Coordinates of N, CA and C in Angstrom, one line a residue:
X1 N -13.6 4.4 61.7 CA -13.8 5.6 60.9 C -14.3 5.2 59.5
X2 N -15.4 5.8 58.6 CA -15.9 5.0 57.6 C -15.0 5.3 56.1
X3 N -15.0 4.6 55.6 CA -13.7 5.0 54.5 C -14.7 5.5 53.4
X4 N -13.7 6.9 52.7 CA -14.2 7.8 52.1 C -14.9 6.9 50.6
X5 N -16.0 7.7 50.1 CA -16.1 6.5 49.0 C -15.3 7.1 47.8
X6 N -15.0 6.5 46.5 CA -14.6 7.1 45.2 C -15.4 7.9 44.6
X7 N -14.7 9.6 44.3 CA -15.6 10.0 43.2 C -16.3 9.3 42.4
X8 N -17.6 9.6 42.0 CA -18.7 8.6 40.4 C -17.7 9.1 39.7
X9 N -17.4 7.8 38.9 CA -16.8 7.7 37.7 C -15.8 7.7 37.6
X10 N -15.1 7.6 38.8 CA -13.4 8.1 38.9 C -12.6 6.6 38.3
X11 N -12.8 5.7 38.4 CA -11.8 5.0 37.9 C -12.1 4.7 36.6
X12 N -12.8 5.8 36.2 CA -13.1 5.7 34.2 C -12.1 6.8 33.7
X13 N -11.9 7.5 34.7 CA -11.5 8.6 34.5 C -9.3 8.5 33.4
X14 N -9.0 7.6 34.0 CA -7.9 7.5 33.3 C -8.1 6.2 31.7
X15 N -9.2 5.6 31.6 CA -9.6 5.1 30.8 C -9.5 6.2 29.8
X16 N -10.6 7.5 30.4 CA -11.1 8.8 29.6 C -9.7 9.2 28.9
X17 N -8.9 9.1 29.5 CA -7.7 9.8 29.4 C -7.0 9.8 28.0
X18 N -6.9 7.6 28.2 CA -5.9 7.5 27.2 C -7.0 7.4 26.0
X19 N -8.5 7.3 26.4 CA -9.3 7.2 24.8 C -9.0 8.7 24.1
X20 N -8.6 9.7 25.0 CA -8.2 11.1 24.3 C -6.8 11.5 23.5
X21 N -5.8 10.9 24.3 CA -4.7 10.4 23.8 C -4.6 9.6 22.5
X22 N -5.1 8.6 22.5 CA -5.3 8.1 21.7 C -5.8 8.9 20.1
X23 N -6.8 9.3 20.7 CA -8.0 10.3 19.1 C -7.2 11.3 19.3
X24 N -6.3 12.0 19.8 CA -4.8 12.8 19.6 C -4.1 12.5 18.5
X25 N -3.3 11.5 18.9 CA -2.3 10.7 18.2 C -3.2 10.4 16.6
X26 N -4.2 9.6 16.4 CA -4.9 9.4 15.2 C -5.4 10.7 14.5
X27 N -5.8 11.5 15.4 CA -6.2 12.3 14.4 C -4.5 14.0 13.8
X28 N -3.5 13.5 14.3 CA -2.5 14.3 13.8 C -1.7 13.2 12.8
X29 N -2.3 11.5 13.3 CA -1.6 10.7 11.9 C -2.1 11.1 10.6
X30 N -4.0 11.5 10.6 CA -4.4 11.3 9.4 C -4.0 12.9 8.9
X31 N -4.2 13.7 9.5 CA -3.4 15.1 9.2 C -2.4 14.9 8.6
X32 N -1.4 14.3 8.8 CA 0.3 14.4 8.8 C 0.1 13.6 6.8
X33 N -0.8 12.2 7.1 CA -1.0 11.6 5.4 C -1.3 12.5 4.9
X34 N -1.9 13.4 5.5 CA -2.8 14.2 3.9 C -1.5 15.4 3.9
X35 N -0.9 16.1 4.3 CA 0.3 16.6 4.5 C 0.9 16.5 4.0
X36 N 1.6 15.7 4.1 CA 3.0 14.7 3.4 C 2.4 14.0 2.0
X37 N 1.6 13.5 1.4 CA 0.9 13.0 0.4 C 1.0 14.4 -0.3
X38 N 0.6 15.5 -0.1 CA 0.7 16.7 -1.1 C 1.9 17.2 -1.3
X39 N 2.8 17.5 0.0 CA 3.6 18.3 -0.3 C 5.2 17.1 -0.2
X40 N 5.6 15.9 0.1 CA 6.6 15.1 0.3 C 6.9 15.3 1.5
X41 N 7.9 14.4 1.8 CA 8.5 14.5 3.5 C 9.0 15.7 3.3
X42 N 9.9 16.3 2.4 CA 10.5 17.4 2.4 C 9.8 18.4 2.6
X43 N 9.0 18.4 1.5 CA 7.3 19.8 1.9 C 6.4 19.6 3.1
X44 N 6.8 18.7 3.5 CA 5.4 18.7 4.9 C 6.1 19.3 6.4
X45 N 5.7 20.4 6.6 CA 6.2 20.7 7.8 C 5.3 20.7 8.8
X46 N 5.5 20.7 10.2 CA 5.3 20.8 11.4 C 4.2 21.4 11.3
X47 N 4.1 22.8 11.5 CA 3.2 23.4 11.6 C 1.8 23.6 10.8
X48 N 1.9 23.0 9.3 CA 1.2 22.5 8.3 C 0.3 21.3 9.3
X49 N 1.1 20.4 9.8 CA 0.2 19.4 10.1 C -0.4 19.3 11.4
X50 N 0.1 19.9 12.5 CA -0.6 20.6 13.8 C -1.6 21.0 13.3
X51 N -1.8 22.1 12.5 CA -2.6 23.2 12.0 C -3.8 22.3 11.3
X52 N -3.4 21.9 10.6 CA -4.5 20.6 10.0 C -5.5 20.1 11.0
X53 N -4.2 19.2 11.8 CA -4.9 18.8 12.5 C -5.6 19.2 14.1
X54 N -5.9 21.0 14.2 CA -6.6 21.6 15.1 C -5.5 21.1 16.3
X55 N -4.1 21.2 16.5 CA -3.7 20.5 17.5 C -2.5 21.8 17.8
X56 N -1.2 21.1 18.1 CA 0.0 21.9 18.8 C 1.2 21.0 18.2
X57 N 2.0 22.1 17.8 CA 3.6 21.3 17.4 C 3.7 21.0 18.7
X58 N 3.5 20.8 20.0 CA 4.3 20.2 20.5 C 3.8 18.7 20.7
X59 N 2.8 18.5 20.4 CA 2.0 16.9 20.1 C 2.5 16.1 19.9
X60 N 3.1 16.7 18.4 CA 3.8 15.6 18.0 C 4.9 14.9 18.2
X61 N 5.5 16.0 18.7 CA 7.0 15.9 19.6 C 6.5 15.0 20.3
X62 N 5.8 14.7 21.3 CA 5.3 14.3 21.9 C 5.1 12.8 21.6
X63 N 4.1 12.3 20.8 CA 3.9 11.0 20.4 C 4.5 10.6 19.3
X64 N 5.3 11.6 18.3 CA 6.1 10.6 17.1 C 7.8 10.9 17.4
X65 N 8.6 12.0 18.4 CA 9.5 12.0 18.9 C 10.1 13.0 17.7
X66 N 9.6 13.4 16.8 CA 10.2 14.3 15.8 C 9.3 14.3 14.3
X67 N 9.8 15.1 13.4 CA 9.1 14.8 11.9 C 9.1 13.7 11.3
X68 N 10.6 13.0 11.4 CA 11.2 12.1 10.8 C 10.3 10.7 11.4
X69 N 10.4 11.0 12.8 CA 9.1 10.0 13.4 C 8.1 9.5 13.4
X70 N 7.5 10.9 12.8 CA 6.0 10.7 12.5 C 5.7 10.6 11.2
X71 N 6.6 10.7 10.1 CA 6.6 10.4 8.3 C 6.4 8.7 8.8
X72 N 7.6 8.4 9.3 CA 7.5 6.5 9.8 C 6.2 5.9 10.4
X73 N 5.6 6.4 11.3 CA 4.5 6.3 11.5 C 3.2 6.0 10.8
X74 N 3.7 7.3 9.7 CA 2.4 7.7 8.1 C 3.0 6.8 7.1
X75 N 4.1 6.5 7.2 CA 4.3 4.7 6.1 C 3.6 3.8 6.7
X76 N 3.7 3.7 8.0 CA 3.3 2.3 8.9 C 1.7 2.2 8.6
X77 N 1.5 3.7 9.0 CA -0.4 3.0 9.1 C -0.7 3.0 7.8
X78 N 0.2 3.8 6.3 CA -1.0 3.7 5.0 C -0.9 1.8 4.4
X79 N 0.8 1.1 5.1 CA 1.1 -0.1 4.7 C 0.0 -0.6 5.7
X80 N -0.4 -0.4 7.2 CA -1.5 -1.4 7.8 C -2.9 -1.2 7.3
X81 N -3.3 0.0 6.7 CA -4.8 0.2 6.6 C -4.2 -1.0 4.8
X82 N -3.7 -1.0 4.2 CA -3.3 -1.8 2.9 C -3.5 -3.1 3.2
X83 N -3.1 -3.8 4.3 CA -3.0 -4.8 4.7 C -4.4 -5.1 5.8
X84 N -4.9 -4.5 6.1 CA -6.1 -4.4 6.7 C -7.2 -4.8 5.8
X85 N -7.0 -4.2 4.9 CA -8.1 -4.4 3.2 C -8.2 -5.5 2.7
X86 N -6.8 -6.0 2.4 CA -6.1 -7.4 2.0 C -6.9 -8.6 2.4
X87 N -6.6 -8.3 4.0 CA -7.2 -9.7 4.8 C -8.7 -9.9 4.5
X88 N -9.2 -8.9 4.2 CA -10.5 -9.2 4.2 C -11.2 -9.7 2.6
X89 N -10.4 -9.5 2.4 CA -10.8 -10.5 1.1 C -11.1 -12.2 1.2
X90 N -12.3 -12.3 0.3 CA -12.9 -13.9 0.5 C -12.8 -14.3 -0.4
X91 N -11.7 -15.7 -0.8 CA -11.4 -16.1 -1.7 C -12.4 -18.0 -1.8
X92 N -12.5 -18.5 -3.4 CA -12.5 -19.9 -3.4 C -11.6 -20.6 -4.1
X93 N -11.0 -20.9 -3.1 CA -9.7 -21.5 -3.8 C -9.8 -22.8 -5.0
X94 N -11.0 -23.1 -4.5 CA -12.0 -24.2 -5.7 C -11.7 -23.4 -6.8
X95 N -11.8 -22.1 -7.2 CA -12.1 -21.4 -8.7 C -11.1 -20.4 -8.8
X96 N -10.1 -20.9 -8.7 CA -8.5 -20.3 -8.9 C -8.6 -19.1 -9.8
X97 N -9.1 -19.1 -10.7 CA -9.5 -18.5 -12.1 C -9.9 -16.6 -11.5
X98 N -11.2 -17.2 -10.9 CA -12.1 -16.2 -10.3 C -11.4 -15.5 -8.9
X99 N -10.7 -16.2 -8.4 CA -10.1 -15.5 -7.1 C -8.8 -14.9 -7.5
X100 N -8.2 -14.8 -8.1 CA -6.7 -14.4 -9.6 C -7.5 -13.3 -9.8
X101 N -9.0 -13.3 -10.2 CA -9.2 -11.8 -11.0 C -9.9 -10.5 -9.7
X102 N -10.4 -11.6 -9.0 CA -10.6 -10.8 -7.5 C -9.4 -10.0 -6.8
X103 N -8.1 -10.8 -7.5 CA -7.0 -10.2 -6.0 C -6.4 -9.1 -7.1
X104 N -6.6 -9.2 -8.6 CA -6.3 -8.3 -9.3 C -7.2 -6.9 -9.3
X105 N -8.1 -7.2 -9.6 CA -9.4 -6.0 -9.3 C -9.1 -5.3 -7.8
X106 N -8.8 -5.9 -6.7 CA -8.7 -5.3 -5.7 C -7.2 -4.4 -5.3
X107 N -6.3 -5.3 -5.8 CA -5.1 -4.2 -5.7 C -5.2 -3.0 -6.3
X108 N -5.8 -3.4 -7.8 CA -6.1 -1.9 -8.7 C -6.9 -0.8 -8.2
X109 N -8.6 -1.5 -7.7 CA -9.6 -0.5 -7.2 C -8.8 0.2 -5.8
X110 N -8.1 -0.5 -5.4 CA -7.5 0.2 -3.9 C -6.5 0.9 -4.5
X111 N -5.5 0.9 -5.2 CA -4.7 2.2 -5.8 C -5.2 3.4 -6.5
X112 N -6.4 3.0 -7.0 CA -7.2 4.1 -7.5 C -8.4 4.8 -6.9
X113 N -8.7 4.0 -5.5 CA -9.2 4.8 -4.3 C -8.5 5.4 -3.5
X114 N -7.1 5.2 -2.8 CA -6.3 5.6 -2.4 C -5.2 6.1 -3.0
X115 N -5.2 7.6 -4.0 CA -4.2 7.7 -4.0 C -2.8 8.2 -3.7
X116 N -3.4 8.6 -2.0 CA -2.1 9.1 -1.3 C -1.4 7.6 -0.7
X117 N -1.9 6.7 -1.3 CA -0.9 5.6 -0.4 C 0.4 5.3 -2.0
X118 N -0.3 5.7 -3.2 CA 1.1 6.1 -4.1 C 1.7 7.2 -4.0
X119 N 1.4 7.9 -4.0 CA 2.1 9.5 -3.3 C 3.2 9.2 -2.2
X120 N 3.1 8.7 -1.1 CA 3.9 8.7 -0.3 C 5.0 7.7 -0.4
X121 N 4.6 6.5 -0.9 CA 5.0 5.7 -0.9 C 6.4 6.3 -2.2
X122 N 5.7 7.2 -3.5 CA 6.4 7.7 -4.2 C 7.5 8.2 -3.6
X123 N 7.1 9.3 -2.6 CA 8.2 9.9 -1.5 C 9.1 9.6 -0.7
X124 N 8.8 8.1 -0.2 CA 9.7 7.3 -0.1 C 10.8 6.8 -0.7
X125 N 10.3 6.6 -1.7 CA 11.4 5.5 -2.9 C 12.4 6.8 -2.9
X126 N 11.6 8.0 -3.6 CA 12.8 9.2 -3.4 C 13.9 9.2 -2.6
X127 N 13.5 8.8 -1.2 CA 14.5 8.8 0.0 C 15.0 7.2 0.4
X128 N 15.0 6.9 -1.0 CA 15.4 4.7 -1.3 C 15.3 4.6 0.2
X129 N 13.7 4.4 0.6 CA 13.3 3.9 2.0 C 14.0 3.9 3.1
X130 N 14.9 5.1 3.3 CA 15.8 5.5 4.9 C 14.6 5.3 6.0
X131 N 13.3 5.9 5.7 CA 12.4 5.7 6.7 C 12.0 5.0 7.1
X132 N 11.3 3.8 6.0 CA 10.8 2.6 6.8 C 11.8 1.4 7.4
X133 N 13.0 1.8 6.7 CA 13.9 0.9 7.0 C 14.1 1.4 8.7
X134 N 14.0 2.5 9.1 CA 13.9 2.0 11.0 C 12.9 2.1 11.5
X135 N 11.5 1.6 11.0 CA 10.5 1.2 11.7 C 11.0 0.1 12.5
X136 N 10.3 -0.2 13.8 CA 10.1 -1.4 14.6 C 9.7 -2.4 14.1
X137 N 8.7 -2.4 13.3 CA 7.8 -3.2 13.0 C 7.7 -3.8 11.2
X138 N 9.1 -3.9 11.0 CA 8.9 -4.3 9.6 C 8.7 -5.6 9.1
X139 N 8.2 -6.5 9.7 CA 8.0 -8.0 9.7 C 6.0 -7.6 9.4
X140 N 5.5 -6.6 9.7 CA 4.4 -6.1 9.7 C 3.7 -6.0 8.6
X141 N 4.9 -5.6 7.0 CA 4.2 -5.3 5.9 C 4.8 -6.2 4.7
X142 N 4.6 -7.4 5.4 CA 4.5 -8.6 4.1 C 3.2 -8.4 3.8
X143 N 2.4 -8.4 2.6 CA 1.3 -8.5 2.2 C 0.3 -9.7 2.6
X144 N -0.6 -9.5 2.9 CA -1.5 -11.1 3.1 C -2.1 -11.5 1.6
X145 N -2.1 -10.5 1.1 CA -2.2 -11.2 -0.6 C -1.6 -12.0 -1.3
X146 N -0.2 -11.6 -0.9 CA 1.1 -12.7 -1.4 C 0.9 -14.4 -1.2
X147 N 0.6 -14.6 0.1 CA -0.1 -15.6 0.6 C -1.0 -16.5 0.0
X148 N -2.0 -15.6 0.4 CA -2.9 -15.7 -0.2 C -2.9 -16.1 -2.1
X149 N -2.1 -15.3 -3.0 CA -1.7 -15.5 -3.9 C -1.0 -16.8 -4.3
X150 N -0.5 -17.0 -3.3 CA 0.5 -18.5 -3.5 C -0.7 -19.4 -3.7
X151 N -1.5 -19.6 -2.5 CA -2.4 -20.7 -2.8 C -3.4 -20.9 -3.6
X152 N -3.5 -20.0 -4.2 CA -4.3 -19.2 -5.4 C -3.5 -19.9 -6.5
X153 N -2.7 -20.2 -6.7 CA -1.7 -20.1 -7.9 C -1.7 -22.0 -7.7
X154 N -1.1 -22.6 -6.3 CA -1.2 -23.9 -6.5 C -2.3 -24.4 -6.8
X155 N -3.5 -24.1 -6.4 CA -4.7 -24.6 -6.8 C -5.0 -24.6 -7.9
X156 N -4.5 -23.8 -8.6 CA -4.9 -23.5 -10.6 C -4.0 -24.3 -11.3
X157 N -2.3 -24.3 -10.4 CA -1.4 -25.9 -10.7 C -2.3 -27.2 -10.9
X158 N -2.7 -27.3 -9.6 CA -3.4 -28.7 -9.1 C -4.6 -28.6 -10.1
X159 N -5.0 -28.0 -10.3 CA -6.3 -28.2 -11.3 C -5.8 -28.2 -12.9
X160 N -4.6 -27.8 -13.5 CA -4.2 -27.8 -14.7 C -4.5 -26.7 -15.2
X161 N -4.6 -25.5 -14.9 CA -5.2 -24.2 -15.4 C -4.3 -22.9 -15.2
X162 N -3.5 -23.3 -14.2 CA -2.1 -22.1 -14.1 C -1.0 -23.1 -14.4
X163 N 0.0 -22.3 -15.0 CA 1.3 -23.1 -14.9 C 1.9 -23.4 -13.6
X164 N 2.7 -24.2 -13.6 CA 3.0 -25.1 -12.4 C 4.1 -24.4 -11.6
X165 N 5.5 -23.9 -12.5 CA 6.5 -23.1 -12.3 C 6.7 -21.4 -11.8
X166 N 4.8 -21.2 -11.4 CA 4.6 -19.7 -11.1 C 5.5 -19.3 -9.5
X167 N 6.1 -18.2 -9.4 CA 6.3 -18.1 -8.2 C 5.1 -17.0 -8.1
X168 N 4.7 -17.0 -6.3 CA 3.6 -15.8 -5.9 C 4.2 -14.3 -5.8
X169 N 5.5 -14.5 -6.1 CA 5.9 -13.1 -6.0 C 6.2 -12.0 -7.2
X170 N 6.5 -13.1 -8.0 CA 6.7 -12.5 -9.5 C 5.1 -12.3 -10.1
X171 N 3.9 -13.1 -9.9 CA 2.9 -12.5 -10.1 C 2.1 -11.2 -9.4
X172 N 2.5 -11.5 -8.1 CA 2.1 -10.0 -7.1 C 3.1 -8.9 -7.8
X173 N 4.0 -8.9 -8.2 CA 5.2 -7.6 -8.6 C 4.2 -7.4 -10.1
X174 N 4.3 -8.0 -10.9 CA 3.7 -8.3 -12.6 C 1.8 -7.0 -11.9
X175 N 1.0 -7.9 -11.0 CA 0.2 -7.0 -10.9 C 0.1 -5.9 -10.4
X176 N 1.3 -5.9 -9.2 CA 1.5 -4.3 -8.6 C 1.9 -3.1 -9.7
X177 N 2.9 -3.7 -10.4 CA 3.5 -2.3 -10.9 C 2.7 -2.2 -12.5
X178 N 2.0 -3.1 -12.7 CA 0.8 -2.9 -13.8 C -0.2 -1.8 -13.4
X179 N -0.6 -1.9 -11.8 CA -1.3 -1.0 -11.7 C -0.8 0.3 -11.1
X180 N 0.0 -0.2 -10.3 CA 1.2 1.2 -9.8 C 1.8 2.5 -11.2
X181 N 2.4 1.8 -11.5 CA 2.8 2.9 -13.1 C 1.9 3.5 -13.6
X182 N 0.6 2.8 -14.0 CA -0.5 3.4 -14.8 C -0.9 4.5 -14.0
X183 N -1.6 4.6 -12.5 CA -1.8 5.7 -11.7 C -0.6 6.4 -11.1
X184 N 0.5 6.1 -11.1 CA 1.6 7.2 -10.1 C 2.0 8.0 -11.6
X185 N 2.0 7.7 -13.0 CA 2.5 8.3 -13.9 C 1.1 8.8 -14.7
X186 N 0.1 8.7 -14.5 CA -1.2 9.0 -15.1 C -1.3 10.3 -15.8
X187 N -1.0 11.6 -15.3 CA -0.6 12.9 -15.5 C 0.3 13.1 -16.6
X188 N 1.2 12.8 -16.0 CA 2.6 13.0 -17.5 C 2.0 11.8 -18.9
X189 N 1.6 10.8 -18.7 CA 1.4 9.9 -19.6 C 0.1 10.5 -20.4
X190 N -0.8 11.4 -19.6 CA -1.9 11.8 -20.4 C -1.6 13.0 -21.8
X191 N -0.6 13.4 -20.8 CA 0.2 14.3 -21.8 C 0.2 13.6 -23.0
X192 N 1.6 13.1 -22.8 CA 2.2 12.0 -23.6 C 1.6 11.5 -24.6
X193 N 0.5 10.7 -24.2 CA -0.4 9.6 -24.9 C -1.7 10.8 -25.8
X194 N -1.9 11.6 -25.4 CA -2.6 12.6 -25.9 C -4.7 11.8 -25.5
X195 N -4.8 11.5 -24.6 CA -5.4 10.6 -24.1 C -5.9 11.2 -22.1
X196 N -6.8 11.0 -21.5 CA -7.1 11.6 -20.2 C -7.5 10.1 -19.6
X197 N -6.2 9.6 -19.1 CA -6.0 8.6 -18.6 C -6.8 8.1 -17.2
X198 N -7.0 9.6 -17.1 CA -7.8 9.5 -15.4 C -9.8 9.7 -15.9
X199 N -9.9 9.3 -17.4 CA -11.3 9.3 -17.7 C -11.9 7.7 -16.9
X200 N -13.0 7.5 -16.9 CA -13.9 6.2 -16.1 C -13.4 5.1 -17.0
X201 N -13.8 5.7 -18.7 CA -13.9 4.3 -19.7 C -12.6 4.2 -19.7
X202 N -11.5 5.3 -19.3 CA -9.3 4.6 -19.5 C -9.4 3.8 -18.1
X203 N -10.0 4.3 -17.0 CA -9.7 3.1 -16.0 C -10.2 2.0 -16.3
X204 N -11.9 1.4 -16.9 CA -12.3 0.9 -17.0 C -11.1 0.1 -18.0
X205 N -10.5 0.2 -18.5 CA -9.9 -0.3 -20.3 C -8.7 -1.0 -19.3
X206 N -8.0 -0.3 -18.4 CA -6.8 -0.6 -18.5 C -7.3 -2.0 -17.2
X207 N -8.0 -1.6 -16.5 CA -8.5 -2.7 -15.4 C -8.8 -4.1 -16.3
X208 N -9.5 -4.5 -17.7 CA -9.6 -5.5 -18.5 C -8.4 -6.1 -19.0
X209 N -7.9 -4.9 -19.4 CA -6.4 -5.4 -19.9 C -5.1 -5.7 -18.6
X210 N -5.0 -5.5 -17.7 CA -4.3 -6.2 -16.4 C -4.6 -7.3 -16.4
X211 N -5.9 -7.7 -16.1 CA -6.8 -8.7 -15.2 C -6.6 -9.5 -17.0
X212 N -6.5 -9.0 -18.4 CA -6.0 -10.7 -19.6 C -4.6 -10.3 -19.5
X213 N -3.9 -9.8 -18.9 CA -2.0 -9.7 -19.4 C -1.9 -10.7 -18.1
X214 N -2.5 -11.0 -16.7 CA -2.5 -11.7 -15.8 C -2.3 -13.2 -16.2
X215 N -4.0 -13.0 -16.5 CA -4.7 -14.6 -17.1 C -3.7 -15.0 -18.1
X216 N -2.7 -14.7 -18.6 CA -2.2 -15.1 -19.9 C -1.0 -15.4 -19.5
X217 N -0.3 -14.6 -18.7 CA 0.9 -15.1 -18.5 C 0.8 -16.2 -17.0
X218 N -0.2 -16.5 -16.6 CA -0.4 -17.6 -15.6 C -1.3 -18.7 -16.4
X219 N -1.5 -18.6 -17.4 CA -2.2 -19.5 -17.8 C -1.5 -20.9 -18.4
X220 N -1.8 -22.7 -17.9 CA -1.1 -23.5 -18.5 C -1.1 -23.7 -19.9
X221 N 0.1 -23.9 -20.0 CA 0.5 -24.3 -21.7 C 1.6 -25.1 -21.7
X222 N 2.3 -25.3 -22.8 CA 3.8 -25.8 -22.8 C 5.0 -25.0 -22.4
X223 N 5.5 -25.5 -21.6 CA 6.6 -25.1 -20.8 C 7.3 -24.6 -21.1
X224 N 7.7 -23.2 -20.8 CA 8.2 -22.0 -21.4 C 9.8 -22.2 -21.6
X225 N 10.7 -22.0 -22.7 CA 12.4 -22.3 -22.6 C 13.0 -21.5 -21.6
X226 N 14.0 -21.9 -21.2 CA 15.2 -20.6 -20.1 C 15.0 -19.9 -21.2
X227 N 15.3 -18.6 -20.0 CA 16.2 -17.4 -20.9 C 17.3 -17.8 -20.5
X228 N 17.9 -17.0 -21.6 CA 19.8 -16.7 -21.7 C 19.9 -15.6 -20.9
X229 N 21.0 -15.8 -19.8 CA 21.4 -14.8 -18.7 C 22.1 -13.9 -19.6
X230 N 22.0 -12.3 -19.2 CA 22.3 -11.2 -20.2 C 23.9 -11.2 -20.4
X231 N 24.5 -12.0 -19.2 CA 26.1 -12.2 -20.0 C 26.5 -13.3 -21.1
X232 N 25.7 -14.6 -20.9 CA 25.9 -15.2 -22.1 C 25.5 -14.7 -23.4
X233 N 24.7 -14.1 -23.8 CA 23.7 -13.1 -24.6 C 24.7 -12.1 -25.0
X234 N 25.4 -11.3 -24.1 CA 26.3 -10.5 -24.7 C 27.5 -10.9 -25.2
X235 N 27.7 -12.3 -24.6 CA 29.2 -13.1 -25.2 C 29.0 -13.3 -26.6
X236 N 27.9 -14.4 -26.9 CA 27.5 -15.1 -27.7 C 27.1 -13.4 -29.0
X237 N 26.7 -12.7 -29.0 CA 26.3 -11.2 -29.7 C 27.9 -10.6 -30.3
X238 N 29.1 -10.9 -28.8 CA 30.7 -10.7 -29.2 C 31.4 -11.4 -30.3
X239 N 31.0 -12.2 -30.4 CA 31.3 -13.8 -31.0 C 31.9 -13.1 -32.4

């Protein structure tokens, strides 16, 4: 008896499936960032982000298992698309100098293109990171800059041009929150400063001034004294 043949196209058909599943799931993530970026985990509700995203509360139930699940989710991908950016940066480690002001310019122009990745991240810190702390995957959001950074830093050692005693982490922190603070407080500080901090020529200003507060405190010289730990400091002040 001759065996029936397969519908055309049929074993595409569950391929079809999960590529729809899939552009489901992504397209209620990037809904849910722009969501939660405006209004906080606390302001972003359900129905907001279905609605966004042309879909059904039950979706998300579905692929993030609750709210709480899918805020975790919108930490995970704004830290991967961060880390995504990172990697693709092309360094010469020959010109320590020049690759130092490359990884500086880039952290900055990416916090001032993205600013819902400080927004949320803001939202987090609010909630001293309950969320990301039960991700799966937190071995995922070490930086590749850091890295990257390190060898950046020995090479400017080895050449006599960076100090020798730099750690990569206290220069990555020194450039994050140089540029972090300036845009997550930009609004109140415009106030403040009497100044429109979000003008082209204040980005421009403050991007020259990071990229020489950098060069300067990485730059070789004579080797810097300890500080005095803040208890001997306070003894010695008792005296």
């Amino acid at each position: 008896m001759p065996k029936k043949r397969a519908a055309p196209g049929g074993a595409q058909r569950p391929r079809s499936r999960e590529l729809a599943a899939q552009a489901t799931r992504e397209n209620l993530l990037r809904a849910a960032i722009k969501v939660f970026a405006r209004n906080g985990f606390a302001g972003g509700r359900i129905e907001q982000i279905s609605k966004a995203a042309r879909s059904y509360d039950r979706m998300i139930y579905y692929y993030f298992g609750s709210k709480e699940g899918l805020f975790i989710a919108v930490i995970e991908e704004i830290y991967r698309r961060f880390n995504e950016a990172e990697s693709e940066l092309a360094l010469d480690l020959d010109a320590p100098t020049d690759s130092l002001v490359a990884i500086v310019r880039f952290i900055w122009s990416y916090y001032n293109r993205h600013p819902e990745f400080i927004t949320l991240l803001n939202s987090e810190n609010l909630h001293r990171g309950k969320h990301i702390s039960k991700s799966r995957r937190p071995g995922e959001y070490s930086s590749p800059a850091l890295s990257l950074l390190e060898r950046v830093l020995h090479s400017g050692a080895r050449q006599g041009v960076f100090r020798s005693e730099l750690r990569a982490r206290d220069v990555y922190l020194l450039i994050a929150s140089l540029g972090y603070f300036y845009l997550s407080n930009r609004h109140t500080l415009s106030t403040f400063l009497g100044e429109n901090l979000e003008a082209p020529e204040a980005l421009e200003h403050w991007e020259r001034f990071v990229i020489d507060s950098v060069l300067r405190v990485v730059a070789a010289g004579p080797p810097l004294p300890p500080l005095a730990s803040s208890t001997r400091s306070h003894n010695r002040s008792g005296d």
